[in-house]
Amino acid sequence: MDLATIWFVLIAVLWSGYFLLEGFDFGVGMLLAVLPRDEADRGTMFESIGPVWDGNEVWLVIAAGATFAAFPAWYATMFSAFYLALLLILVLLIVRVLSFEWREKSDDPRWRTTWRWANTVGSIGAPFIWGVALANLVHGVPLDSKGDYSGNVLDLFSAYTVLAGISVVALFALHGATFLALRTRGDLRTRAGAASRRLAIPVAVVVGAMLAWTVAVGVDRNDKSVFPPVLPAALGAAALVAAVVLVARKRSGAAFVATGLAVVLWVATVFTTLYPRVLVSHPDFGNSLTIPGAAAGHYALSVITVVAAICVPIVLIYQGWTYHVFRARLGGEPVAIPPVEPVERRPAGTPTG
């Protein structure tokens, strides 16, 4: 396996890490609209992802940087094709970031409601567009003979890509519900578990349909055989079935692992179906960008491989430590502290019994 192919796999891993970690805090943001009953619940939900959401965004930065360094032609064409979509994602992410910081600036109910809804809108909108964008890599976009995008923003939307966006939103909502059931306690945990049970079967159906359709699109648009794309798709379907069973049995930890696997296998299905190309051209398949054609030179790939070998373990260790520090459950009834009886004071010189 050459360095270009290794970096294609590494970029898939980075997207998997981003979807896995950012997926549950996007899901928590979506559930802010329906799950909490009062300000205390909303505060607990914000607190559950407060220490980690910004660290999760690091995976997106690394994935984008790795694509720029390892596949500059891919990076340039994607930014040309998805310019408006990526700009909208950036706006949604900025609004979502502001909601974490500005929500606490005032106790006014309308102020807090505004920023809560800002978080929810950003948490729904960004995953939807990410799903549409990644699905377009396989479904194909119009490219000319120079590899430049020759379509418009409406060319990015089809029944398949819209389903892909919806599937990401749905899967993240379930992932967020299982996270809250694992991370919180008391009545909020009970409601998070109930939400995950209501979501599990519809999400499994939607995501399962998207995985099957992705394999079919790969065969139709990317000159692929059914195998190997069917392997991660089948494993993803199995993870979804496991999630349905586990949430029904109220096994929050195992259910969270199952939804996390489903998220990773969603990304794996897309990238396995995409290989050996990085961007399919449609209707002119011959203009598709391939891994060797879009990759940087061997020296550049060698240098960034060394940099990645040093930096990625540091990021993993830091994030692992962060999750370990903030592993305690949140919410529930406050702990009752027994009253302290006052100590009787005696006048100076009074003999004690």
PDB file of C-alpha atoms in Angstrom, residues 138-141 158 215-224 277 280-283 285 288:
ATOM      1  CA  VAL A 138     -19.762   8.856  -4.238  1.00  0.00           C
ATOM      2  CA  HIS A 139     -22.882  10.021  -6.063  1.00  0.00           C
ATOM      3  CA  GLY A 140     -20.821  12.289  -8.271  1.00  0.00           C
ATOM      4  CA  VAL A 141     -20.734  15.954  -9.228  1.00  0.00           C
ATOM      5  CA  SER A 158     -30.706  14.516  -5.046  1.00  0.00           C
ATOM      6  CA  VAL A 215     -23.638   0.309  -2.111  1.00  0.00           C
ATOM      7  CA  ALA A 216     -26.024   0.553  -5.080  1.00  0.00           C
ATOM      8  CA  VAL A 217     -24.737   4.041  -5.965  1.00  0.00           C
ATOM      9  CA  GLY A 218     -21.158   2.767  -5.856  1.00  0.00           C
ATOM     10  CA  VAL A 219     -22.013   0.021  -8.312  1.00  0.00           C
ATOM     11  CA  ASP A 220     -23.891   2.437 -10.594  1.00  0.00           C
ATOM     12  CA  ARG A 221     -21.753   5.589 -10.405  1.00  0.00           C
ATOM     13  CA  ASN A 222     -18.253   4.453  -9.346  1.00  0.00           C
ATOM     14  CA  ASP A 223     -17.775   1.183 -11.260  1.00  0.00           C
ATOM     15  CA  LYS A 224     -17.625  -0.805  -8.007  1.00  0.00           C
ATOM     16  CA  ARG A 277     -11.383   7.590  -6.324  1.00  0.00           C
ATOM     17  CA  VAL A 280     -16.654  10.819  -8.655  1.00  0.00           C
ATOM     18  CA  SER A 281     -17.525  12.861 -11.724  1.00  0.00           C
ATOM     19  CA  HIS A 282     -21.016  12.532 -13.159  1.00  0.00           C
ATOM     20  CA  PRO A 283     -22.082  12.411 -15.928  1.00  0.00           C
ATOM     21  CA  PHE A 285     -17.042   9.526 -15.213  1.00  0.00           C
ATOM     22  CA  SER A 288     -13.265  11.638 -11.716  1.00  0.00           C
TER      23      SER A 288
END
